[in-house]
Each structure stands twice: as structure tokens, then as C-alpha cells.
Tab-separated table of C-alpha atoms and ligand atoms in Angstrom:
chain	number	residue	atom	x	y	z
Y	27	MET	CA	0.000	0.000	0.000
Y	28	ASN	CA	1.300	3.415	-0.955
Y	29	TYR	CA	0.084	6.803	0.150
Y	30	PHE	CA	-0.269	9.831	-2.085
Y	31	SER	CA	-0.427	13.479	-1.119
Y	32	LEU	CA	-3.804	15.137	-1.619
Y	33	ASN	CA	-1.923	18.130	-3.034
Y	34	LYS	CA	-0.542	15.784	-5.722
Y	35	GLN	CA	2.902	17.478	-5.819
Y	36	SER	CA	4.907	14.962	-3.766
Y	37	PRO	CA	6.010	11.405	-4.493
Y	38	ASN	CA	4.052	8.450	-3.131
Y	39	VAL	CA	5.390	6.930	0.081
Y	40	SER	CA	5.011	3.805	2.220
Y	41	PHE	CA	3.079	3.689	5.502
Y	42	ARG	CA	6.394	3.961	7.328
Y	43	ASP	CA	7.391	7.173	5.572
Y	44	ALA	CA	3.911	8.665	5.813
Y	45	ALA	CA	3.891	7.989	9.580
Y	46	ILE	CA	7.347	9.460	10.074
Y	47	GLN	CA	6.728	12.537	7.919
Y	48	GLY	CA	3.202	13.265	9.126
Y	49	GLN	CA	2.470	15.638	6.278
Y	50	ALA	CA	3.730	15.399	2.686
Y	51	PRO	CA	6.478	17.829	1.573
Y	52	ASP	CA	3.870	19.675	-0.539
Y	53	LYS	CA	1.831	20.198	2.693
Y	54	GLY	CA	-0.861	17.812	1.522
Y	55	LEU	CA	-2.388	15.114	3.687
Y	56	TYR	CA	-1.476	11.544	2.823
Y	57	PHE	CA	-4.272	9.315	1.554
Y	58	PRO	CA	-4.186	5.554	0.878
Y	59	GLY	CA	-3.580	4.708	-2.784
Y	60	SER	CA	-6.343	2.109	-2.711
Y	61	ILE	CA	-9.078	1.228	-0.242
Y	62	PRO	CA	-8.923	-2.414	0.868
Y	63	GLN	CA	-12.162	-4.345	0.295
Y	64	LEU	CA	-13.141	-6.608	3.166
Y	65	GLU	CA	-14.588	-10.072	2.612
Y	66	GLU	CA	-18.273	-10.500	3.480
Y	67	SER	CA	-17.343	-13.418	5.726
Y	68	PHE	CA	-15.153	-11.127	7.825
Y	69	ILE	CA	-18.039	-8.700	8.345
Y	70	ARG	CA	-20.408	-11.567	9.163
Y	71	ASP	CA	-17.953	-13.040	11.664
Y	72	LEU	CA	-17.260	-9.791	13.531
Y	73	PRO	CA	-19.171	-10.930	16.647
Y	74	LYS	CA	-17.038	-14.065	16.830
Y	75	LEU	CA	-13.674	-12.343	16.484
Y	76	SER	CA	-11.578	-10.717	19.194
Y	77	LYS	CA	-10.774	-6.990	19.158
Y	78	GLU	CA	-7.165	-7.667	18.236
Y	79	GLU	CA	-8.097	-10.079	15.433
Y	80	ILE	CA	-10.387	-7.445	13.960
Y	81	GLY	CA	-7.809	-4.713	14.455
Y	82	PHE	CA	-5.011	-6.705	12.887
Y	83	HIS	CA	-7.112	-7.693	9.874
Y	84	VAL	CA	-8.247	-4.115	9.260
Y	85	MET	CA	-4.839	-2.464	9.768
Y	86	LYS	CA	-2.606	-4.981	8.014
Y	87	PRO	CA	-3.218	-3.798	4.419
Y	88	TYR	CA	-2.700	-0.168	5.462
Y	89	VAL	CA	0.618	-0.923	7.124
Y	90	GLY	CA	1.612	-2.649	3.909
Y	91	GLY	CA	4.416	-4.834	5.231
Y	92	THR	CA	6.414	-2.020	6.878
Y	93	ILE	CA	5.858	-3.675	10.283
Y	94	PRO	CA	6.172	-7.476	10.664
Y	95	ASP	CA	2.857	-9.272	11.356
Y	96	ASP	CA	3.723	-10.400	14.882
Y	97	VAL	CA	4.826	-6.873	15.869
Y	98	LEU	CA	1.715	-5.353	14.300
Y	99	PHE	CA	-0.524	-7.849	16.089
Y	100	ASN	CA	1.014	-6.842	19.413
Y	101	ILE	CA	0.740	-3.152	18.640
Y	102	VAL	CA	-2.977	-3.594	17.903
Y	103	LYS	CA	-3.449	-5.682	21.015
Y	104	GLU	CA	-1.822	-3.098	23.289
Y	105	THR	CA	-3.590	-0.243	21.532
Y	106	THR	CA	-7.070	-1.706	22.083
Y	107	ASP	CA	-6.473	-3.130	25.530
Y	108	PHE	CA	-9.658	-1.703	27.142
Y	109	PRO	CA	-13.426	-2.047	26.591
Y	110	PHE	CA	-15.461	-0.252	23.893
Y	111	PRO	CA	-18.972	-1.052	25.099
Y	112	LEU	CA	-22.107	-0.323	23.079
Y	113	VAL	CA	-24.838	0.562	25.575
Y	114	PRO	CA	-28.530	1.404	25.093
Y	115	VAL	CA	-29.348	4.971	26.165
Y	116	ASN	CA	-33.015	5.739	25.546
Y	117	SER	CA	-35.824	3.267	25.249
Y	118	GLY	CA	-35.105	1.792	21.882
Y	119	ASN	CA	-33.380	3.640	19.079
Y	120	ILE	CA	-30.228	5.323	20.459
Y	121	TYR	CA	-27.108	3.520	21.630
Y	122	ALA	CA	-23.802	4.973	22.827
Y	123	LEU	CA	-20.476	3.506	21.844
Y	124	GLU	CA	-18.321	4.462	24.830
Y	125	LEU	CA	-14.848	5.401	23.654
Y	126	PHE	CA	-13.630	6.794	26.982
Y	127	HIS	CA	-12.364	3.729	28.766
Y	128	GLY	CA	-8.734	4.266	27.746
Y	129	PRO	CA	-6.009	5.786	29.953
Y	130	THR	CA	-6.834	9.450	29.243
Y	131	LEU	CA	-10.614	8.987	29.141
Y	132	ALA	CA	-11.230	10.149	25.564
Y	133	PHE	CA	-11.295	8.419	22.191
Y	134	LYS	CA	-7.912	9.748	21.110
Y	135	ASP	CA	-6.101	7.064	23.107
Y	136	VAL	CA	-6.408	4.467	20.341
Y	137	GLY	CA	-4.882	6.661	17.638
Y	138	ALA	CA	-2.168	8.006	19.917
Y	139	ARG	CA	-1.209	4.585	21.258
Y	140	PHE	CA	-1.119	3.023	17.812
Y	141	MET	CA	0.954	5.845	16.389
Y	142	SER	CA	3.424	5.970	19.271
Y	143	ARG	CA	4.099	2.259	19.006
Y	144	CYS	CA	4.574	2.440	15.236
Y	145	LEU	CA	6.959	5.385	15.547
Y	146	GLY	CA	8.763	3.623	18.386
Y	147	TYR	CA	9.228	0.639	16.082
Y	148	PHE	CA	10.422	2.778	13.154
Y	149	ALA	CA	12.693	4.857	15.438
Y	150	ARG	CA	14.733	1.765	16.229
Y	151	GLU	CA	16.064	1.881	12.675
Y	152	ASN	CA	16.629	5.649	12.796
Y	153	SER	CA	19.822	7.219	14.060
Y	154	ARG	CA	18.090	10.592	14.461
Y	155	LYS	CA	15.711	11.400	17.273
Y	156	VAL	CA	12.152	12.136	16.092
Y	157	THR	CA	10.395	15.191	17.506
Y	158	VAL	CA	6.624	14.958	17.586
Y	159	LEU	CA	4.989	18.365	17.437
Y	160	VAL	CA	1.291	18.464	18.158
Y	161	ALA	CA	-1.447	21.051	18.634
Y	162	THR	CA	-4.314	20.123	20.922
Y	163	SER	CA	-7.772	21.511	21.498
Y	164	GLY	CA	-7.963	19.428	24.666
Y	165	ASP	CA	-7.843	15.665	24.407
Y	166	THR	CA	-5.140	15.006	21.827
Y	167	GLY	CA	-2.445	16.381	24.119
Y	168	GLY	CA	-3.211	14.008	26.977
Y	169	ALA	CA	-3.531	10.994	24.722
Y	170	VAL	CA	-0.302	11.802	22.896
Y	171	ALA	CA	1.538	12.488	26.183
Y	172	ASP	CA	0.367	9.186	27.622
Y	173	GLY	CA	0.983	7.221	24.410
Y	174	PHE	CA	4.501	8.577	23.841
Y	175	HIS	CA	5.706	8.869	27.427
Y	176	ASN	CA	9.181	7.288	27.619
Y	177	VAL	CA	9.107	5.939	24.043
Y	178	PRO	CA	12.853	5.816	23.217
Y	179	GLY	CA	14.057	8.036	20.395
Y	180	VAL	CA	10.986	10.278	20.469
Y	181	GLU	CA	10.615	13.785	21.959
Y	182	VAL	CA	7.147	15.318	22.216
Y	183	VAL	CA	6.160	18.995	22.226
Y	184	ILE	CA	2.482	19.754	22.827
Y	185	LEU	CA	0.949	23.171	22.090
Y	186	TYR	CA	-2.309	23.932	23.856
Y	187	PRO	CA	-4.478	27.055	24.103
Y	188	SER	CA	-4.034	28.661	27.521
Y	189	GLY	CA	-7.190	28.725	29.627
Y	190	ARG	CA	-9.232	26.843	27.027
Y	191	VAL	CA	-8.732	23.266	28.144
Y	192	SER	CA	-10.364	21.688	31.184
Y	193	PRO	CA	-8.360	21.106	34.408
Y	194	VAL	CA	-8.194	17.338	33.856
Y	195	GLN	CA	-7.108	17.821	30.252
Y	196	GLU	CA	-4.415	20.280	31.319
Y	197	LYS	CA	-3.018	17.992	34.011
Y	198	GLN	CA	-2.884	15.082	31.582
Y	199	LEU	CA	-0.570	16.920	29.247
Y	200	THR	CA	1.536	18.929	31.710
Y	201	THR	CA	2.414	16.476	34.457
Y	202	LEU	CA	4.274	13.566	32.861
Y	203	GLY	CA	7.641	15.222	32.192
Y	204	ASP	CA	10.574	13.211	30.777
Y	205	ASN	CA	10.277	13.324	26.972
Y	206	ILE	CA	6.968	15.251	27.097
Y	207	ARG	CA	6.977	19.091	27.002
Y	208	ALA	CA	3.904	21.334	27.136
Y	209	LEU	CA	3.744	24.790	25.558
Y	210	GLU	CA	0.885	26.929	26.806
Y	211	VAL	CA	-0.010	29.234	23.926
Y	212	GLU	CA	-1.694	32.564	24.631
Y	213	GLY	CA	-4.259	32.080	21.886
Y	214	ASN	CA	-6.846	29.583	20.642
Y	215	PHE	CA	-6.559	26.131	19.048
Y	216	ASP	CA	-6.315	27.520	15.537
Y	217	ASP	CA	-3.279	29.571	16.656
Y	218	CYS	CA	-1.690	26.369	17.981
Y	219	GLN	CA	-2.449	24.523	14.759
Y	220	ARG	CA	-1.076	27.402	12.676
Y	221	LEU	CA	2.189	27.459	14.671
Y	222	VAL	CA	2.616	23.732	14.164
Y	223	LYS	CA	1.989	24.046	10.437
Y	224	GLN	CA	4.500	26.905	10.224
Y	225	ALA	CA	7.083	24.778	12.002
Y	226	PHE	CA	6.650	22.041	9.419
Y	227	SER	CA	7.300	24.441	6.569
Y	228	ASP	CA	10.310	26.148	8.190
Y	229	GLU	CA	13.577	25.153	6.544
Y	230	THR	CA	15.875	25.847	9.506
Y	231	LEU	CA	13.725	23.713	11.774
Y	232	GLN	CA	13.482	20.970	9.169
Y	233	GLN	CA	17.256	20.867	8.916
Y	234	SER	CA	17.979	20.859	12.636
Y	235	LEU	CA	15.153	18.598	13.815
Y	236	PHE	CA	13.377	15.521	12.542
Y	237	LEU	CA	9.853	16.854	13.000
Y	238	THR	CA	6.621	14.936	12.678
Y	239	SER	CA	3.015	15.548	13.619
Y	240	ALA	CA	0.796	13.541	15.935
Y	241	ASN	CA	-2.401	15.255	14.866
Y	242	SER	CA	-4.944	13.209	12.990
Y	243	ILE	CA	-3.331	14.362	9.759
Y	244	ASN	CA	-0.803	11.608	10.551
Y	245	VAL	CA	-2.020	8.373	8.960
Y	246	ALA	CA	-0.759	6.323	11.917
Y	247	ARG	CA	-3.141	8.223	14.159
Y	248	TRP	CA	-5.998	8.606	11.746
Y	249	LEU	CA	-6.361	5.087	10.324
Y	250	PRO	CA	-6.692	3.026	13.554
Y	251	GLN	CA	-9.757	5.098	14.453
Y	252	GLN	CA	-11.584	2.908	11.952
Y	253	LEU	CA	-11.578	0.191	14.577
Y	254	TYR	CA	-14.285	1.910	16.654
Y	255	TYR	CA	-16.736	1.408	13.845
Y	256	PHE	CA	-15.885	-2.271	13.537
Y	257	TYR	CA	-16.291	-2.681	17.309
Y	258	ALA	CA	-19.662	-0.923	17.053
Y	259	LEU	CA	-20.869	-3.321	14.369
Y	260	GLN	CA	-19.414	-6.265	16.280
Y	261	GLN	CA	-21.895	-5.477	19.049
Y	262	TRP	CA	-24.813	-4.391	16.848
Y	263	GLN	CA	-27.649	-6.886	17.273
Y	264	ASP	CA	-29.979	-5.708	14.535
Y	265	ILE	CA	-28.195	-7.465	11.651
Y	266	GLY	CA	-30.878	-6.609	9.077
Y	267	GLN	CA	-30.663	-2.900	9.750
Y	268	PRO	CA	-27.268	-1.150	9.807
Y	269	PRO	CA	-26.983	1.778	12.230
Y	270	VAL	CA	-26.839	5.498	11.584
Y	271	ILE	CA	-23.671	6.713	13.328
Y	272	SER	CA	-23.419	10.189	14.818
Y	273	VAL	CA	-19.878	11.449	15.369
Y	274	PRO	CA	-19.099	14.538	17.467
Y	275	SER	CA	-16.694	16.246	15.080
Y	276	GLY	CA	-14.019	18.917	15.201
Y	277	ASN	CA	-11.054	18.189	12.994
Y	278	PHE	CA	-13.048	15.426	11.186
Y	279	GLY	CA	-10.447	12.698	11.644
Y	280	ASN	CA	-12.701	10.313	13.523
Y	281	ILE	CA	-15.717	10.568	11.214
Y	282	CYS	CA	-13.488	10.319	8.152
Y	283	ALA	CA	-12.023	7.077	9.538
Y	284	GLY	CA	-15.590	5.776	9.899
Y	285	MET	CA	-16.405	6.682	6.326
Y	286	LEU	CA	-13.244	4.926	5.179
Y	287	ALA	CA	-14.346	1.791	7.053
Y	288	GLN	CA	-17.700	2.066	5.285
Y	289	ALA	CA	-15.942	2.394	1.921
Y	290	SER	CA	-14.100	-0.852	2.588
Y	291	GLY	CA	-17.345	-2.695	3.242
Y	292	LEU	CA	-18.534	-2.012	6.787
Y	293	PRO	CA	-22.350	-1.688	6.785
Y	294	VAL	CA	-23.300	1.766	8.057
Y	295	LYS	CA	-26.626	3.299	7.025
Y	296	HIS	CA	-25.606	6.937	7.297
Y	297	PHE	CA	-23.159	9.242	9.052
Y	298	ILE	CA	-23.951	12.366	10.997
Y	299	ALA	CA	-21.343	15.078	11.490
Y	300	ALA	CA	-22.385	16.540	14.828
Y	301	CYS	CA	-20.800	19.951	15.356
Y	302	ASN	CA	-20.980	22.705	17.960
Y	303	ALA	CA	-21.066	26.383	16.928
Y	304	ASN	CA	-17.998	25.669	14.769
Y	305	ASP	CA	-20.159	24.492	11.918
Y	306	VAL	CA	-18.242	25.001	8.684
Y	307	VAL	CA	-19.093	21.483	7.466
Y	308	PRO	CA	-22.847	21.455	8.215
Y	309	ARG	CA	-23.041	24.801	6.416
Y	310	PHE	CA	-21.103	23.405	3.475
Y	311	LEU	CA	-23.494	20.457	3.212
Y	312	GLN	CA	-26.394	22.893	3.194
Y	313	THR	CA	-25.077	25.587	0.892
Y	314	GLY	CA	-22.228	24.034	-1.113
Y	315	PHE	CA	-19.878	26.810	0.086
Y	316	TYR	CA	-16.873	25.821	2.155
Y	317	LYS	CA	-15.872	28.731	4.322
Y	318	PRO	CA	-13.420	28.122	7.194
Y	319	GLU	CA	-13.845	30.524	10.121
Y	320	HIS	CA	-12.007	31.438	13.288
Y	321	ALA	CA	-12.805	28.913	15.988
Y	322	VAL	CA	-15.210	30.049	18.692
Y	323	ALA	CA	-15.001	28.682	22.245
Y	324	THR	CA	-17.756	26.280	23.357
Y	325	ILE	CA	-18.336	23.807	26.193
Y	326	SER	CA	-17.399	20.950	23.822
Y	327	ASN	CA	-13.889	22.369	23.484
Y	328	ALA	CA	-12.247	19.450	21.673
Y	329	MET	CA	-14.493	20.306	18.726
Y	330	ASP	CA	-13.612	24.013	18.618
Y	331	VAL	CA	-12.051	23.876	15.179
Y	332	GLY	CA	-12.794	26.517	12.565
Y	333	SER	CA	-10.857	24.896	9.743
Y	334	PRO	CA	-11.057	21.093	10.001
Y	335	SER	CA	-7.880	19.550	8.547
Y	336	ASN	CA	-9.328	16.168	7.682
Y	337	PHE	CA	-12.311	17.324	5.683
Y	338	VAL	CA	-10.239	17.172	2.473
Y	339	ARG	CA	-9.975	13.439	3.106
Y	340	VAL	CA	-13.750	13.125	3.367
Y	341	LEU	CA	-14.075	14.958	0.051
Y	342	GLU	CA	-11.486	12.659	-1.531
Y	343	LEU	CA	-13.473	9.595	-0.429
Y	344	PHE	CA	-16.397	10.962	-2.414
Y	345	ASN	CA	-14.368	12.194	-5.401
Y	346	ASN	CA	-15.321	15.744	-4.418
Y	347	ASN	CA	-18.901	15.015	-5.425
Y	348	LEU	CA	-21.194	16.918	-3.084
Y	349	ASP	CA	-24.352	15.019	-4.021
Y	350	GLU	CA	-22.775	11.644	-3.322
Y	351	LEU	CA	-21.379	12.973	-0.078
Y	352	LYS	CA	-24.798	14.238	1.027
Y	353	PHE	CA	-26.250	10.804	0.407
Y	354	SER	CA	-23.921	9.372	3.077
Y	355	LEU	CA	-23.442	12.322	5.413
Y	356	SER	CA	-25.693	14.814	7.165
Y	357	GLY	CA	-24.484	17.699	9.292
Y	358	TYR	CA	-26.045	19.234	12.380
Y	359	THR	CA	-24.972	22.093	14.575
Y	360	VAL	CA	-25.891	22.128	18.251
Y	361	ASP	CA	-25.339	25.258	20.351
Y	362	ASP	CA	-24.138	25.298	23.952
Y	363	ASN	CA	-27.571	25.849	25.484
Y	364	THR	CA	-29.057	22.913	23.591
Y	365	THR	CA	-26.023	20.834	24.597
Y	366	ARG	CA	-26.639	21.668	28.270
Y	367	ASP	CA	-30.342	20.863	27.955
Y	368	THR	CA	-29.500	17.551	26.294
Y	369	ILE	CA	-27.130	16.517	29.104
Y	370	CYS	CA	-29.814	17.388	31.625
Y	371	ASP	CA	-32.698	15.696	29.773
Y	372	VAL	CA	-30.856	12.483	29.012
Y	373	TYR	CA	-29.639	12.222	32.587
Y	374	THR	CA	-33.090	12.898	34.026
Y	375	GLN	CA	-34.954	10.578	31.673
Y	376	PHE	CA	-32.502	7.716	31.237
Y	377	GLN	CA	-29.902	8.174	33.992
Y	378	TYR	CA	-27.187	8.297	31.354
Y	379	LEU	CA	-24.571	11.000	31.851
Y	380	LEU	CA	-23.301	12.412	28.542
Y	381	ASP	CA	-20.233	14.617	28.290
Y	382	PRO	CA	-20.653	17.844	26.265
Y	383	HIS	CA	-19.206	16.257	23.070
Y	384	GLY	CA	-21.379	13.170	23.312
Y	385	ALA	CA	-24.346	15.438	23.998
Y	386	VAL	CA	-23.787	17.292	20.714
Y	387	GLY	CA	-23.720	13.914	18.967
Y	388	TYR	CA	-26.812	12.689	20.816
Y	389	LYS	CA	-28.862	15.777	19.959
Y	390	ALA	CA	-27.844	15.610	16.304
Y	391	LEU	CA	-28.861	11.953	16.164
Y	392	GLU	CA	-32.176	12.699	17.862
Y	393	LEU	CA	-32.932	15.416	15.285
Y	394	TYR	CA	-32.045	13.045	12.455
Y	395	LEU	CA	-34.191	10.223	13.850
Y	396	GLU	CA	-37.167	12.575	14.059
Y	397	GLN	CA	-36.981	12.656	10.254
Y	398	PHE	CA	-36.310	8.917	9.896
Y	399	PRO	CA	-38.178	7.326	12.814
Y	400	GLU	CA	-37.767	3.775	11.481
Y	401	ARG	CA	-33.972	3.948	11.773
Y	402	LYS	CA	-31.714	3.295	14.742
Y	403	GLY	CA	-28.501	4.991	15.651
Y	404	ILE	CA	-25.286	5.005	17.581
Y	405	VAL	CA	-23.680	8.108	19.065
Y	406	LEU	CA	-19.957	7.945	19.696
Y	407	GLU	CA	-19.477	9.015	23.317
Y	408	THR	CA	-16.007	10.450	22.772
Y	409	ALA	CA	-15.029	11.497	26.309
Y	410	HIS	CA	-15.781	10.728	29.937
Y	411	PRO	CA	-17.942	13.443	31.559
Y	412	VAL	CA	-15.372	13.846	34.356
Y	413	LYS	CA	-13.073	15.550	31.879
Y	414	PHE	CA	-15.545	18.452	31.962
Y	415	PRO	CA	-16.633	18.534	35.617
Y	416	ASP	CA	-17.404	22.261	35.745
Y	417	SER	CA	-19.880	22.152	32.874
Y	418	ILE	CA	-21.513	18.997	34.132
Y	419	GLU	CA	-21.800	20.255	37.693
Y	420	ALA	CA	-23.250	23.556	36.535
Y	421	ILE	CA	-25.828	21.726	34.450
Y	422	LEU	CA	-26.876	19.029	36.899
Y	423	GLY	CA	-26.229	20.857	40.165
Y	424	GLU	CA	-24.308	17.883	41.490
Y	425	PRO	CA	-20.644	16.963	41.194
Y	426	VAL	CA	-19.386	14.190	38.891
Y	427	ALA	CA	-17.777	11.279	40.704
Y	428	ILE	CA	-14.038	11.342	40.001
Y	429	PRO	CA	-12.574	8.001	38.900
Y	430	GLU	CA	-9.340	6.939	40.588
Y	431	ALA	CA	-7.238	7.263	37.432
Y	432	VAL	CA	-7.980	10.992	37.397
Y	433	ALA	CA	-7.837	11.681	41.132
Y	434	GLY	CA	-4.103	10.859	41.140
Y	435	ILE	CA	-3.255	13.128	38.253
Y	436	MET	CA	-5.089	16.113	39.735
Y	437	LYS	CA	-2.624	16.176	42.641
Y	438	LYS	CA	0.425	16.332	40.366
Y	439	GLU	CA	2.170	19.595	39.600
Y	440	LYS	CA	1.675	21.306	36.245
Y	441	HIS	CA	4.773	22.091	34.161
Y	442	SER	CA	4.261	24.276	31.112
Y	443	THR	CA	6.079	27.028	29.235
Y	444	VAL	CA	3.873	29.977	28.319
Y	445	ILE	CA	4.458	31.452	24.839
Y	446	PRO	CA	2.682	34.100	22.744
Y	447	PRO	CA	1.108	32.843	19.482
Y	448	ASP	CA	4.282	33.914	17.672
Y	449	PHE	CA	6.144	31.519	15.420
Y	450	GLU	CA	9.589	33.038	16.095
Y	451	VAL	CA	9.185	32.300	19.800
Y	452	LEU	CA	8.226	28.691	19.085
Y	453	LYS	CA	11.130	28.308	16.693
Y	454	GLU	CA	13.645	29.611	19.225
Y	455	TYR	CA	12.225	27.274	21.870
Y	456	LEU	CA	12.515	24.238	19.620
Y	457	LEU	CA	16.056	25.065	18.523
Y	458	LYS	CA	17.191	25.616	22.110
Y	459	GLN	CA	15.294	22.916	23.976
Y	460	ILE	CA	15.322	19.865	21.769
W	16	LIG	C1	-10.964	15.266	19.408
W	16	LIG	C2	-12.321	15.113	19.947
W	16	LIG	C3	-13.450	15.210	19.133
W	16	LIG	C4	-13.351	15.569	17.664
W	16	LIG	O1	-12.745	14.558	16.902
W	16	LIG	P1	-12.185	14.896	15.437
W	16	LIG	O2	-11.535	13.646	14.982
W	16	LIG	O3	-11.206	16.008	15.624
W	16	LIG	O4	-13.334	15.310	14.615
W	16	LIG	C5	-14.692	14.977	19.680
W	16	LIG	N1	-14.828	14.684	20.991
W	16	LIG	C6	-13.772	14.600	21.815
W	16	LIG	C7	-13.999	14.311	23.237
W	16	LIG	C8	-12.482	14.790	21.326
W	16	LIG	O5	-11.434	14.706	22.141
């Protein structure tokens, strides 16, 4: 399997090179040269297979021989070493696929763990240290910090928007130390993402450091997210009727991975891009005009993205044909007040506690099912509500019980370096510190 750049100005590369480079030299995102087609028997047998068997079978063609089978099997096994339960929420047509049972309590653990292990494997053959540079709107940073902590040959620098991540999120990315460094940027997520992009196109930095990205533009982080959708179908009882899947979306990596899984044969009825006030994609689906905006802050902060990097991959999957895309994808935007009401209503009616991201997805699915009452759906519950205790407490008037894994981290001391959203400052830091 080779990967080509969506900007079409760079040579094709292997999985190994795409994972190490992150982004193509022409600044395009890498995209698989062909989409593997899965056998019907594999889909039928999903309920009988283990998570690692499914994961290995799905990932193997994408890795294309750059990692030996036994190593890849172990990477998949370690990556998916926690439950992904599908649980009923309301009385009949909405289920939640809980993706928050990993070490940092949000869905990004799978991508970050898979990528860190692949890079760790590739780094063994490299004489040069790899520096992973990553911008986070909240959950990526913690997952990347946890996934890469003490991986030999890899240094990690995380940029996060000061004051715009929750206390748990901040502790997760600022307390590990060792090869993990946190830069607290006086700006928003788009500033962080812009600084990272500038670093990748800076010649001096490219010459002095071996830089790569751990955002979902990196294929090693993006592709394993397909597994959630296989695990969802593995547990889906209604064989005759594939589910509608609602994905709380920001940078559009997760939903794009789901649509890729569908393109390789996974039965999914329809996808819903559930967005907060940052609704460039729902507006595009409605009007046909794609107009990136500055991100605005919301209570579902991991989705505060004004210019979603991965949407070009969604378009590629549909050959840039808007009508075909609309047949498979609907977009909804859910504002903060509706998100709060949804958390409250679902908790009161069904005793199920959604986090703000899951609540955006739930509401979008509910609106969709009002139009198609005969269908059934799954919302991806992308984070544990405890990651957003202030919002939840304000909404419900009672505190969220803190799981042990998080209680420990809250007592640790934060270490971050504050920088203005100025590329020269970042550049100087990288040249001096790494
Ligand atoms: C990152 C994140 C999202 C958005 O995922 P994308 O792949 O960026 O669309 C949604 N919910 C949570 C909790 C997240 O951390």
C-alpha cells in the first residue's frame, strides 16, 4: 500500500514514511492509494472475532508490510487493551459507543497509542531522534503524552491554548515530564495549529530537527480510528438494519475514519457530522460553500475547530462530489444551550450521563431520527464526563464522581512554558530545547 499526497505534488510513500513525515512535503495530507475491500465473511464473523483479530485484519493492508505481522498484532493488542462497550441509552433507538475507557478517558487514546508504538518501532532503525509536534484543542495532548511517554528516540512537544482546556485535560498533558513538554499558547486552538503548520514548513527547523506531527493528519493516528466502527458493528444486534452513526466532530479525523471503514465494506446506514457552533461542514453540506472561520469557544472544546484539517480526506473519499457525499453524510450544529439541555434531559430521563461532546452527537442523532423514525442509531461518546466537571456540575447541580485514574493526576504539579502565538518564539524554543 502506498500513500499519495492530496496536493498531488509529492512522491508516493510507504506507511512507514507517511507515519514518520506526518504531512507530505507539498503540505498535503497523505491518503491511501487504494481502499482495501473486506470479505463478506469477515463482516459476518465480527461478533465471533476478538478486538485484536479485527484490528489486525483491518490495519494490516494499510501498514503494507512495513511492520512485521507479529509486531503489528502486538501493537494492535496493546492499543485496544480496554473495553469499547455499546450501551442502550433511551428506550429503543439510540445507543452509545463508549470510547472513553482508555487511559486518558477520551477516544484519542487508540490513535495516539497506535501511532506511538509504530513510531517507536520505526525509530529503532533511525539514528536521528524524532520530535513529535502536536497542537491540541484538549484531548489530543493528553492521549499523545500518555501514548509517547518514555518511548525511546521520540521527543514530544504539545501546544495547547491557555485557559481553554479543562483542568483534567491540562493535568494530563503537563504532568508527565521526561520526553513530554507542554507549551501553553496565549491564543486559541487555531493559533496552535497554525504554529505547528509553520514549524513544518520552516527550513531551519526541518534541517535541525526531525519533526513529525501527531495530529490526525498523521495516517498512523488517523487510520486506527476505523476500529471503533468495527467494534460498534461487532456489538450491533440488529443485523438486518445497519446503524446510523453520529460522530461529534471537530477536525473530522474520527468521522473520516468511519467513512473509510464504510468504503471498505462495513455496513453503516448513514453518518452524521455533529458539530458545535464551529459548523463550517454542516453549512457546506447545506449551501455548497466551504468557508473556514475562526474557531469560537464552546463547552465541547475538543471540537472548537474553525478549519477542520481532515475534511479534504472526506471529500477525496467521495471524489469531491457533493451530491454523493450528502447521500452518506448529514451535518447538524448544536449550540451550547441545547447541549446543556440535552445533558440534563438524558440524565433525568434515562440516567445516562453524557459529556458535552457526546451530547452534541446525541442531539444531532435525535434530530435526524425525528426525520427517519424507522432507523436506529449510535452516538460515539467520545469522552468521559469527568473531563468536563465544571460544565456537568453547573448543568446538573451535582458533582461528577471522580474516577481513581484521574484523582491521582489532579494532585500532580503542572509544568508548562507559556508562549505568545508567535512563530519566532516557538522556533527559538525548539532550537534551544530539543
Ligand atoms: C478530538 C475530539 C473530538 C473531535 O474529533 P475529530 O476527529 O477532531 O473530529 C470529539 N470529541 C472529543 C472528546 C475529542 O477529544
